[in-house]
Tab-separated table of N, CA, C and O in Angstrom:
chain	number	residue	atom	x	y	z
A	102	UNK	N	-3.363	-5.025	9.927
A	102	UNK	CA	-2.219	-5.451	10.714
A	102	UNK	C	-1.931	-6.915	10.366
A	102	UNK	O	-2.755	-7.783	10.615
A	103	UNK	N	-0.765	-7.160	9.802
A	103	UNK	CA	-0.424	-8.503	9.345
A	103	UNK	C	0.101	-9.393	10.469
A	103	UNK	O	-0.216	-10.575	10.511
A	104	UNK	N	0.949	-8.824	11.316
A	104	UNK	CA	1.559	-9.597	12.403
A	104	UNK	C	2.260	-8.635	13.342
A	104	UNK	O	2.445	-7.458	13.025
A	105	UNK	N	2.665	-9.152	14.488
A	105	UNK	CA	3.554	-8.374	15.349
A	105	UNK	C	4.916	-8.420	14.670
A	105	UNK	O	5.501	-9.488	14.489
A	106	UNK	N	5.402	-7.260	14.254
A	106	UNK	CA	6.681	-7.171	13.547
A	106	UNK	C	7.821	-7.282	14.557
A	106	UNK	O	8.746	-8.025	14.356
A	107	UNK	N	7.699	-6.498	15.636
A	107	UNK	CA	8.702	-6.597	16.699
A	107	UNK	C	8.173	-5.977	17.988
A	107	UNK	O	7.185	-5.260	17.986
A	108	UNK	N	8.860	-6.304	19.062
A	108	UNK	CA	8.629	-5.677	20.357
A	108	UNK	C	9.894	-4.900	20.685
A	108	UNK	O	10.999	-5.456	20.654
A	109	UNK	N	9.745	-3.606	20.946
A	109	UNK	CA	10.882	-2.754	21.267
A	109	UNK	C	11.089	-2.687	22.769
A	109	UNK	O	10.147	-2.449	23.525
A	110	UNK	N	12.332	-2.897	23.191
A	110	UNK	CA	12.679	-2.898	24.608
A	110	UNK	C	13.745	-1.837	24.857
A	110	UNK	O	14.830	-1.886	24.266
A	111	UNK	N	13.429	-0.861	25.695
A	111	UNK	CA	14.372	0.204	26.046
A	111	UNK	C	15.362	-0.321	27.080
A	111	UNK	O	14.965	-0.919	28.078
A	112	UNK	N	16.647	-0.104	26.805
A	112	UNK	CA	17.707	-0.571	27.707
A	112	UNK	C	18.707	0.552	27.955
A	112	UNK	O	18.891	1.432	27.125
A	113	UNK	N	19.350	0.496	29.113
A	113	UNK	CA	20.364	1.503	29.449
A	113	UNK	C	21.678	1.229	28.730
A	113	UNK	O	22.354	2.144	28.292
A	114	UNK	N	22.059	-0.049	28.659
A	114	UNK	CA	23.347	-0.431	28.092
A	114	UNK	C	23.117	-1.515	27.046
A	114	UNK	O	22.734	-2.634	27.375
A	115	UNK	N	23.368	-1.186	25.795
A	115	UNK	CA	23.086	-2.104	24.693
A	115	UNK	C	23.941	-3.366	24.761
A	115	UNK	O	23.439	-4.465	24.513
A	116	UNK	N	25.209	-3.219	25.133
A	116	UNK	CA	26.104	-4.383	25.185
A	116	UNK	C	25.671	-5.360	26.276
A	116	UNK	O	25.634	-6.572	26.054
A	117	UNK	N	25.339	-4.845	27.454
A	117	UNK	CA	24.871	-5.720	28.537
A	117	UNK	C	23.567	-6.403	28.158
A	117	UNK	O	23.384	-7.601	28.391
A	118	UNK	N	22.649	-5.647	27.601
A	118	UNK	CA	21.360	-6.218	27.198
A	118	UNK	C	21.549	-7.251	26.097
A	118	UNK	O	20.868	-8.290	26.090
A	119	UNK	N	22.477	-7.002	25.186
A	119	UNK	CA	22.744	-7.968	24.110
A	119	UNK	C	23.186	-9.304	24.689
A	119	UNK	O	22.699	-10.363	24.258
A	120	UNK	N	24.071	-9.269	25.670
A	120	UNK	CA	24.525	-10.523	26.296
A	120	UNK	C	23.346	-11.259	26.943
A	120	UNK	O	23.221	-12.476	26.824
A	121	UNK	N	22.488	-10.522	27.627
A	121	UNK	CA	21.315	-11.129	28.270
A	121	UNK	C	20.426	-11.821	27.240
A	121	UNK	O	20.020	-12.969	27.424
A	122	UNK	N	20.133	-11.127	26.145
A	122	UNK	CA	19.220	-11.683	25.140
A	122	UNK	C	19.873	-12.758	24.280
A	122	UNK	O	19.195	-13.653	23.783
A	123	UNK	N	21.202	-12.719	24.127
A	123	UNK	CA	21.895	-13.803	23.426
A	123	UNK	C	21.727	-15.111	24.187
A	123	UNK	O	21.490	-16.167	23.590
A	124	UNK	N	21.844	-15.053	25.501
A	124	UNK	CA	21.659	-16.255	26.326
A	124	UNK	C	20.183	-16.675	26.299
A	124	UNK	O	19.868	-17.844	26.082
A	125	UNK	N	19.298	-15.725	26.501
A	125	UNK	CA	17.868	-16.017	26.529
A	125	UNK	C	17.400	-16.658	25.226
A	125	UNK	O	16.695	-17.674	25.228
A	126	UNK	N	17.788	-16.090	24.101
A	126	UNK	CA	17.277	-16.533	22.811
A	126	UNK	C	18.191	-17.537	22.115
A	126	UNK	O	17.859	-18.046	21.054
A	127	UNK	N	19.337	-17.814	22.711
A	127	UNK	CA	20.313	-18.767	22.188
A	127	UNK	C	20.763	-18.424	20.771
A	127	UNK	O	20.946	-19.298	19.925
A	128	UNK	N	20.948	-17.146	20.528
A	128	UNK	CA	21.476	-16.698	19.244
A	128	UNK	C	21.998	-15.280	19.377
A	128	UNK	O	21.686	-14.575	20.323
A	129	UNK	N	22.793	-14.890	18.411
A	129	UNK	CA	23.329	-13.535	18.372
A	129	UNK	C	22.347	-12.643	17.606
A	129	UNK	O	21.541	-13.120	16.817
A	130	UNK	N	22.416	-11.315	17.832
A	130	UNK	CA	21.555	-10.426	17.061
A	130	UNK	C	21.932	-10.497	15.583
A	130	UNK	O	23.083	-10.746	15.240
A	131	UNK	N	20.954	-10.303	14.721
A	131	UNK	CA	21.235	-10.357	13.293
A	131	UNK	C	21.555	-8.990	12.713
A	131	UNK	O	22.071	-8.892	11.596
A	132	UNK	N	21.275	-7.928	13.474
A	132	UNK	CA	21.515	-6.593	12.928
A	132	UNK	C	21.697	-5.591	14.052
A	132	UNK	O	20.994	-5.627	15.047
A	133	UNK	N	22.665	-4.686	13.864
A	133	UNK	CA	22.850	-3.536	14.746
A	133	UNK	C	22.773	-2.300	13.865
A	133	UNK	O	23.342	-2.279	12.765
A	134	UNK	N	22.050	-1.292	14.344
A	134	UNK	CA	21.867	-0.102	13.524
A	134	UNK	C	21.634	1.118	14.407
A	134	UNK	O	20.911	1.048	15.392
A	135	UNK	N	22.239	2.230	14.016
A	135	UNK	CA	21.983	3.508	14.678
A	135	UNK	C	20.944	4.271	13.866
A	135	UNK	O	20.989	4.269	12.638
A	136	UNK	N	19.994	4.879	14.560
A	136	UNK	CA	19.015	5.755	13.922
A	136	UNK	C	19.275	7.141	14.505
A	136	UNK	O	18.763	7.495	15.564
A	137	UNK	N	20.108	7.879	13.826
A	137	UNK	CA	20.566	9.171	14.345
A	137	UNK	C	19.427	10.154	14.567
A	137	UNK	O	19.437	10.911	15.533
A	138	UNK	N	18.411	10.129	13.693
A	138	UNK	CA	17.296	11.070	13.833
A	138	UNK	C	16.523	10.854	15.132
A	138	UNK	O	15.883	11.768	15.638
A	139	UNK	N	16.591	9.642	15.696
A	139	UNK	CA	15.901	9.335	16.942
A	139	UNK	C	16.851	9.272	18.140
A	139	UNK	O	16.416	9.023	19.262
A	140	UNK	N	18.151	9.426	17.899
A	140	UNK	CA	19.129	9.362	18.987
A	140	UNK	C	19.164	8.001	19.653
A	140	UNK	O	19.209	7.891	20.872
A	141	UNK	N	19.189	6.937	18.820
A	141	UNK	CA	19.100	5.590	19.364
A	141	UNK	C	19.983	4.618	18.572
A	141	UNK	O	20.185	4.776	17.373
A	142	UNK	N	20.523	3.632	19.296
A	142	UNK	CA	21.184	2.480	18.687
A	142	UNK	C	20.293	1.278	18.921
A	142	UNK	O	19.706	1.139	19.999
A	143	UNK	N	20.207	0.413	17.922
A	143	UNK	CA	19.312	-0.736	18.017
A	143	UNK	C	20.057	-2.037	17.732
A	143	UNK	O	21.045	-2.056	16.996
A	144	UNK	N	19.560	-3.101	18.316
A	144	UNK	CA	19.989	-4.475	18.021
A	144	UNK	C	18.727	-5.288	17.789
A	144	UNK	O	17.759	-5.150	18.541
A	145	UNK	N	18.745	-6.156	16.779
A	145	UNK	CA	17.575	-6.977	16.473
A	145	UNK	C	17.882	-8.462	16.629
A	145	UNK	O	18.918	-8.939	16.166
A	146	UNK	N	16.947	-9.149	17.262
A	146	UNK	CA	16.969	-10.602	17.391
A	146	UNK	C	15.716	-11.145	16.715
A	146	UNK	O	14.653	-10.531	16.809
A	147	UNK	N	15.829	-12.306	16.084
A	147	UNK	CA	14.650	-12.950	15.498
A	147	UNK	C	14.043	-13.912	16.502
A	147	UNK	O	14.739	-14.572	17.250
A	148	UNK	N	12.718	-13.967	16.477
A	148	UNK	CA	11.965	-14.908	17.300
A	148	UNK	C	10.809	-15.410	16.442
A	148	UNK	O	9.755	-14.781	16.387
A	149	UNK	N	11.034	-16.503	15.738
A	149	UNK	CA	10.025	-16.974	14.785
A	149	UNK	C	9.840	-15.942	13.691
A	149	UNK	O	10.811	-15.462	13.113
A	150	UNK	N	8.600	-15.545	13.440
A	150	UNK	CA	8.320	-14.527	12.432
A	150	UNK	C	8.454	-13.108	12.988
A	150	UNK	O	8.406	-12.145	12.235
A	151	UNK	N	8.592	-12.985	14.299
A	151	UNK	CA	8.686	-11.672	14.935
A	151	UNK	C	10.122	-11.388	15.359
A	151	UNK	O	11.000	-12.230	15.233
A	152	UNK	N	10.323	-10.193	15.876
A	152	UNK	CA	11.658	-9.777	16.294
A	152	UNK	C	11.588	-9.082	17.652
A	152	UNK	O	10.542	-8.592	18.050
A	153	UNK	N	12.734	-9.037	18.297
A	153	UNK	CA	12.936	-8.244	19.495
A	153	UNK	C	13.927	-7.155	19.102
A	153	UNK	O	14.986	-7.443	18.534
A	154	UNK	N	13.580	-5.901	19.391
A	154	UNK	CA	14.462	-4.776	19.113
A	154	UNK	C	14.896	-4.167	20.446
A	154	UNK	O	14.060	-3.720	21.228
A	155	UNK	N	16.196	-4.189	20.708
A	155	UNK	CA	16.743	-3.508	21.884
A	155	UNK	C	17.100	-2.095	21.459
A	155	UNK	O	17.726	-1.892	20.409
A	156	UNK	N	16.697	-1.109	22.266
A	156	UNK	CA	16.928	0.300	21.950
A	156	UNK	C	17.694	0.962	23.083
A	156	UNK	O	17.254	0.910	24.230
A	157	UNK	N	18.809	1.587	22.751
A	157	UNK	CA	19.592	2.328	23.747
A	157	UNK	C	19.809	3.749	23.233
A	157	UNK	O	20.085	3.962	22.048
A	158	UNK	N	19.692	4.707	24.128
A	158	UNK	CA	19.852	6.116	23.774
A	158	UNK	C	21.300	6.423	23.407
A	158	UNK	O	22.225	5.907	24.027
A	159	UNK	N	21.459	7.283	22.409
A	159	UNK	CA	22.798	7.766	22.060
A	159	UNK	C	22.978	9.215	22.484
A	159	UNK	O	24.059	9.763	22.347
A	160	UNK	N	21.904	9.826	22.991
A	160	UNK	CA	22.002	11.179	23.527
A	160	UNK	C	21.026	11.323	24.689
A	160	UNK	O	20.025	10.604	24.759
A	161	UNK	N	21.319	12.228	25.584
A	161	UNK	CA	20.503	12.396	26.785
A	161	UNK	C	19.117	12.963	26.509
A	161	UNK	O	18.223	12.836	27.338
A	162	UNK	N	18.921	13.581	25.351
A	162	UNK	CA	17.621	14.166	25.041
A	162	UNK	C	16.809	13.332	24.042
A	162	UNK	O	15.792	13.772	23.548
A	163	UNK	N	17.243	12.104	23.785
A	163	UNK	CA	16.509	11.246	22.862
A	163	UNK	C	15.236	10.711	23.534
A	163	UNK	O	15.146	10.655	24.763
A	164	UNK	N	14.254	10.317	22.729
A	164	UNK	CA	13.021	9.756	23.305
A	164	UNK	C	13.280	8.549	24.216
A	164	UNK	O	12.625	8.405	25.243
A	165	UNK	N	14.244	7.712	23.862
A	165	UNK	CA	14.532	6.521	24.686
A	165	UNK	C	15.146	6.937	26.020
A	165	UNK	O	14.804	6.380	27.068
A	166	UNK	N	16.049	7.915	26.008
A	166	UNK	CA	16.635	8.394	27.265
A	166	UNK	C	15.549	8.952	28.170
A	166	UNK	O	15.527	8.677	29.383
A	167	UNK	N	14.631	9.714	27.599
A	167	UNK	CA	13.534	10.283	28.390
A	167	UNK	C	12.618	9.186	28.921
A	167	UNK	O	12.166	9.243	30.060
A	168	UNK	N	12.358	8.179	28.104
A	168	UNK	CA	11.507	7.063	28.527
A	168	UNK	C	12.141	6.334	29.714
A	168	UNK	O	11.476	6.075	30.722
A	169	UNK	N	13.421	6.003	29.593
A	169	UNK	CA	14.109	5.272	30.672
A	169	UNK	C	14.172	6.119	31.942
A	169	UNK	O	13.971	5.595	33.040
A	170	UNK	N	14.405	7.415	31.808
A	170	UNK	CA	14.439	8.292	32.990
A	170	UNK	C	13.093	8.303	33.708
A	170	UNK	O	13.037	8.361	34.936
A	171	UNK	N	12.018	8.220	32.944
A	171	UNK	CA	10.672	8.282	33.521
A	171	UNK	C	10.169	6.919	34.005
A	171	UNK	O	9.605	6.800	35.085
A	172	UNK	N	10.390	5.874	33.203
A	172	UNK	CA	9.782	4.572	33.489
A	172	UNK	C	10.771	3.442	33.730
A	172	UNK	O	10.372	2.352	34.102
A	173	UNK	N	12.038	3.671	33.448
A	173	UNK	CA	13.031	2.613	33.586
A	173	UNK	C	13.080	1.731	32.357
A	173	UNK	O	12.344	1.925	31.388
A	174	UNK	N	13.960	0.742	32.406
A	174	UNK	CA	14.088	-0.182	31.284
A	174	UNK	C	12.832	-1.042	31.160
A	174	UNK	O	12.143	-1.298	32.138
A	175	UNK	N	12.575	-1.496	29.955
A	175	UNK	CA	11.459	-2.405	29.754
A	175	UNK	C	10.827	-2.243	28.386
A	175	UNK	O	11.361	-1.561	27.514
A	176	UNK	N	9.665	-2.875	28.226
A	176	UNK	CA	8.980	-2.818	26.937
A	176	UNK	C	8.615	-1.367	26.632
A	176	UNK	O	7.973	-0.700	27.434
A	177	UNK	N	9.044	-0.922	25.481
A	177	UNK	CA	8.819	0.453	25.038
A	177	UNK	C	7.657	0.532	24.058
A	177	UNK	O	6.829	1.427	24.139
A	178	UNK	N	7.582	-0.417	23.104
A	178	UNK	CA	6.508	-0.382	22.112
A	178	UNK	C	6.287	-1.754	21.490
A	178	UNK	O	7.138	-2.632	21.586
A	179	UNK	N	5.127	-1.882	20.854
A	179	UNK	CA	4.804	-3.056	20.047
A	179	UNK	C	4.607	-2.553	18.628
A	179	UNK	O	3.865	-1.588	18.398
A	180	UNK	N	5.289	-3.198	17.685
A	180	UNK	CA	5.217	-2.790	16.285
A	180	UNK	C	4.443	-3.826	15.478
A	180	UNK	O	4.667	-5.031	15.630
A	181	UNK	N	3.561	-3.334	14.639
A	181	UNK	CA	2.771	-4.190	13.759
A	181	UNK	C	3.184	-3.951	12.312
A	181	UNK	O	3.323	-2.800	11.879
A	182	UNK	N	3.352	-5.028	11.561
A	182	UNK	CA	3.637	-4.931	10.131
A	182	UNK	C	2.345	-4.617	9.390
A	182	UNK	O	1.298	-5.189	9.694
A	183	UNK	N	2.430	-3.701	8.448
A	183	UNK	CA	1.286	-3.333	7.611
A	183	UNK	C	1.721	-3.333	6.159
A	183	UNK	O	2.904	-3.162	5.848
A	184	UNK	N	0.767	-3.546	5.258
A	184	UNK	CA	1.062	-3.522	3.824
A	184	UNK	C	1.174	-2.103	3.289
A	184	UNK	O	1.974	-1.827	2.410
A	185	UNK	N	0.322	-1.205	3.793
A	185	UNK	CA	0.269	0.173	3.289
A	185	UNK	C	0.182	1.120	4.480
A	185	UNK	O	-0.906	1.388	4.991
A	186	UNK	N	1.319	1.636	4.905
A	186	UNK	CA	1.371	2.475	6.097
A	186	UNK	C	0.587	3.769	5.906
A	186	UNK	O	-0.046	4.263	6.833
A	187	UNK	N	0.568	4.299	4.698
A	187	UNK	CA	-0.175	5.539	4.431
A	187	UNK	C	-1.672	5.313	4.629
A	187	UNK	O	-2.358	6.124	5.260
A	188	UNK	N	-2.178	4.211	4.108
A	188	UNK	CA	-3.601	3.887	4.267
A	188	UNK	C	-3.949	3.624	5.725
A	188	UNK	O	-5.010	4.037	6.204
A	189	UNK	N	-3.057	2.947	6.462
A	189	UNK	CA	-3.322	2.652	7.876
A	189	UNK	C	-3.334	3.934	8.711
A	189	UNK	O	-4.168	4.076	9.605
A	190	UNK	N	-2.435	4.845	8.419
A	190	UNK	CA	-2.426	6.125	9.140
A	190	UNK	C	-3.750	6.846	8.920
A	190	UNK	O	-4.377	7.322	9.874
A	191	UNK	N	-4.193	6.920	7.681
A	191	UNK	CA	-5.470	7.588	7.366
A	191	UNK	C	-6.638	6.877	8.043
A	191	UNK	O	-7.519	7.520	8.614
A	192	UNK	N	-6.657	5.547	7.984
A	192	UNK	CA	-7.748	4.774	8.591
A	192	UNK	C	-7.810	5.002	10.094
A	192	UNK	O	-8.883	5.274	10.649
A	193	UNK	N	-6.675	4.917	10.753
A	193	UNK	CA	-6.652	5.046	12.206
A	193	UNK	C	-6.959	6.468	12.651
A	193	UNK	O	-7.635	6.667	13.662
A	194	UNK	N	-6.503	7.456	11.903
A	194	UNK	CA	-6.844	8.842	12.232
A	194	UNK	C	-8.354	9.055	12.097
A	194	UNK	O	-8.978	9.672	12.956
A	195	UNK	N	-8.933	8.492	11.056
A	195	UNK	CA	-10.385	8.602	10.845
A	195	UNK	C	-11.157	7.912	11.980
A	195	UNK	O	-12.235	8.352	12.368
A	196	UNK	N	-10.575	6.855	12.540
A	196	UNK	CA	-11.199	6.121	13.647
A	196	UNK	C	-11.005	6.822	14.992
A	196	UNK	O	-11.504	6.367	16.007
A	197	UNK	N	-10.236	7.925	14.997
A	197	UNK	CA	-10.074	8.706	16.221
A	197	UNK	C	-8.806	8.440	17.002
A	197	UNK	O	-8.651	8.951	18.116
A	198	UNK	N	-7.882	7.664	16.464
A	198	UNK	CA	-6.621	7.412	17.157
A	198	UNK	C	-5.763	8.665	17.137
A	198	UNK	O	-5.745	9.401	16.156
A	199	UNK	N	-5.038	8.890	18.241
A	199	UNK	CA	-4.117	10.018	18.321
A	199	UNK	C	-2.787	9.579	17.723
A	199	UNK	O	-2.165	8.624	18.200
A	200	UNK	N	-2.365	10.265	16.675
A	200	UNK	CA	-1.133	9.914	15.980
A	200	UNK	C	0.031	10.747	16.494
A	200	UNK	O	-0.108	11.949	16.716
A	201	UNK	N	1.157	10.112	16.668
A	201	UNK	CA	2.385	10.845	16.939
A	201	UNK	C	2.985	11.289	15.610
A	201	UNK	O	3.503	12.385	15.490
A	202	UNK	N	2.878	10.419	14.610
A	202	UNK	CA	3.378	10.724	13.269
A	202	UNK	C	2.236	10.651	12.271
A	202	UNK	O	1.657	9.591	12.082
A	203	UNK	N	1.925	11.769	11.631
A	203	UNK	CA	0.882	11.776	10.602
A	203	UNK	C	1.446	11.403	9.242
A	203	UNK	O	0.705	11.150	8.303
A	204	UNK	N	2.762	11.371	9.150
A	204	UNK	CA	3.467	10.931	7.945
A	204	UNK	C	4.514	9.915	8.380
A	204	UNK	O	5.171	10.095	9.404
A	205	UNK	N	4.699	8.846	7.607
A	205	UNK	CA	5.738	7.876	7.966
A	205	UNK	C	7.130	8.490	7.849
A	205	UNK	O	7.334	9.448	7.110
A	206	UNK	N	8.047	7.915	8.612
A	206	UNK	CA	9.443	8.341	8.543
A	206	UNK	C	10.318	7.099	8.471
A	206	UNK	O	9.857	5.983	8.708
A	207	UNK	N	11.580	7.295	8.135
A	207	UNK	CA	12.512	6.177	8.054
A	207	UNK	C	12.856	5.690	9.447
A	207	UNK	O	13.158	6.488	10.324
A	208	UNK	N	12.792	4.373	9.627
A	208	UNK	CA	13.155	3.750	10.888
A	208	UNK	C	14.237	2.707	10.667
A	208	UNK	O	14.769	2.569	9.559
A	209	UNK	N	14.553	1.970	11.692
A	209	UNK	CA	15.572	0.933	11.615
A	209	UNK	C	15.063	-0.266	10.826
A	209	UNK	O	13.863	-0.419	10.580
A	210	UNK	N	15.977	-1.114	10.423
A	210	UNK	CA	15.687	-2.401	9.779
A	210	UNK	C	14.929	-2.231	8.461
A	210	UNK	O	14.040	-3.012	8.139
A	211	UNK	N	15.258	-1.169	7.723
A	211	UNK	CA	14.679	-0.907	6.398
A	211	UNK	C	13.168	-0.731	6.422
A	211	UNK	O	12.443	-1.247	5.579
A	212	UNK	N	12.666	0.007	7.406
A	212	UNK	CA	11.219	0.190	7.567
A	212	UNK	C	10.824	1.660	7.469
A	212	UNK	O	11.561	2.545	7.857
A	213	UNK	N	9.622	1.882	6.952
A	213	UNK	CA	8.901	3.135	7.150
A	213	UNK	C	8.097	2.934	8.419
A	213	UNK	O	7.487	1.866	8.604
A	214	UNK	N	8.078	3.933	9.299
A	214	UNK	CA	7.402	3.758	10.585
A	214	UNK	C	6.529	4.966	10.920
A	214	UNK	O	6.748	6.069	10.423
A	215	UNK	N	5.547	4.731	11.762
A	215	UNK	CA	4.719	5.789	12.341
A	215	UNK	C	4.208	5.274	13.678
A	215	UNK	O	3.915	4.080	13.819
A	216	UNK	N	4.089	6.178	14.660
A	216	UNK	CA	3.660	5.786	15.998
A	216	UNK	C	2.270	6.314	16.319
A	216	UNK	O	1.904	7.412	15.903
A	217	UNK	N	1.536	5.513	17.081
A	217	UNK	CA	0.244	5.907	17.641
A	217	UNK	C	0.467	6.198	19.119
A	217	UNK	O	1.154	5.440	19.814
A	218	UNK	N	-0.124	7.277	19.600
A	218	UNK	CA	0.079	7.692	20.985
A	218	UNK	C	-0.481	6.645	21.949
A	218	UNK	O	-1.549	6.077	21.706
A	219	UNK	N	0.223	6.395	23.059
A	219	UNK	CA	-0.272	5.435	24.054
A	219	UNK	C	-1.669	5.757	24.586
A	219	UNK	O	-2.400	4.854	24.980
A	220	UNK	N	-2.061	7.030	24.600
A	220	UNK	CA	-3.397	7.401	25.074
A	220	UNK	C	-4.495	6.742	24.235
A	220	UNK	O	-5.597	6.537	24.731
A	221	UNK	N	-4.192	6.412	22.999
A	221	UNK	CA	-5.170	5.764	22.122
A	221	UNK	C	-5.191	4.248	22.277
A	221	UNK	O	-6.057	3.588	21.725
A	222	UNK	N	-4.207	3.698	22.988
A	222	UNK	CA	-4.022	2.246	23.028
A	222	UNK	C	-3.867	1.710	24.446
A	222	UNK	O	-3.053	0.836	24.684
A	223	UNK	N	-4.625	2.282	25.372
A	223	UNK	CA	-4.612	1.806	26.764
A	223	UNK	C	-3.209	1.774	27.350
A	223	UNK	O	-2.817	0.822	28.032
A	224	UNK	N	-2.428	2.823	27.053
A	224	UNK	CA	-1.103	2.965	27.642
A	224	UNK	C	0.029	2.322	26.871
A	224	UNK	O	1.170	2.346	27.325
A	225	UNK	N	-0.247	1.754	25.689
A	225	UNK	CA	0.787	1.070	24.911
A	225	UNK	C	1.152	1.913	23.692
A	225	UNK	O	0.275	2.296	22.910
A	226	UNK	N	2.441	2.193	23.535
A	226	UNK	CA	2.930	2.863	22.338
A	226	UNK	C	2.922	1.839	21.204
A	226	UNK	O	3.516	0.763	21.328
A	227	UNK	N	2.219	2.153	20.119
A	227	UNK	CA	2.108	1.242	18.980
A	227	UNK	C	2.838	1.854	17.794
A	227	UNK	O	2.685	3.037	17.490
A	228	UNK	N	3.636	1.025	17.134
A	228	UNK	CA	4.366	1.433	15.933
A	228	UNK	C	3.810	0.672	14.741
A	228	UNK	O	3.572	-0.539	14.821
A	229	UNK	N	3.587	1.362	13.651
A	229	UNK	CA	3.226	0.749	12.378
A	229	UNK	C	4.518	0.648	11.560
A	229	UNK	O	5.299	1.606	11.525
A	230	UNK	N	4.734	-0.482	10.901
A	230	UNK	CA	5.955	-0.697	10.115
A	230	UNK	C	5.609	-1.214	8.734
A	230	UNK	O	4.806	-2.129	8.596
A	231	UNK	N	6.261	-0.646	7.739
A	231	UNK	CA	6.142	-1.147	6.373
A	231	UNK	C	7.549	-1.265	5.798
A	231	UNK	O	8.362	-0.350	5.945
A	232	UNK	N	7.826	-2.368	5.150
A	232	UNK	CA	9.116	-2.566	4.505
A	232	UNK	C	9.323	-1.470	3.459
A	232	UNK	O	8.449	-1.194	2.662
A	233	UNK	N	10.515	-0.829	3.482
A	233	UNK	CA	10.856	0.158	2.449
A	233	UNK	C	11.238	-0.574	1.176
A	233	UNK	O	11.877	-1.624	1.232
A	234	UNK	N	10.864	-0.013	0.070
A	234	UNK	CA	11.205	-0.647	-1.214
A	234	UNK	C	12.478	-0.080	-1.775
A	234	UNK	O	12.900	0.981	-1.476
């Protein structure tokens, strides 16, 4: 794990949340992107070497919509940057972590991503991220 790549925050309304974080961070988001496979729209803000990712559902059956219905808005996941996502998945599975994704998939912000189940991380959803080439 090289660094915290980003913290994902589930929000009901992306535009309202964007205004809140623009004031908080004193800057505009650097990227907006839809990830259709996950039913989510995202906005990214930079914070030093890390980022804040706002996530809003684009469909009622998306993981973010289900998360907000169950837990409300708030921190959804912590993402760690890795050099080799395939090796990290194998290492963590061998160590007994419960994987949500046994193979990386395309995520927002030009990343390959894979998630570790919160049951393996004391209730925290962890995302592994590797820059796509």
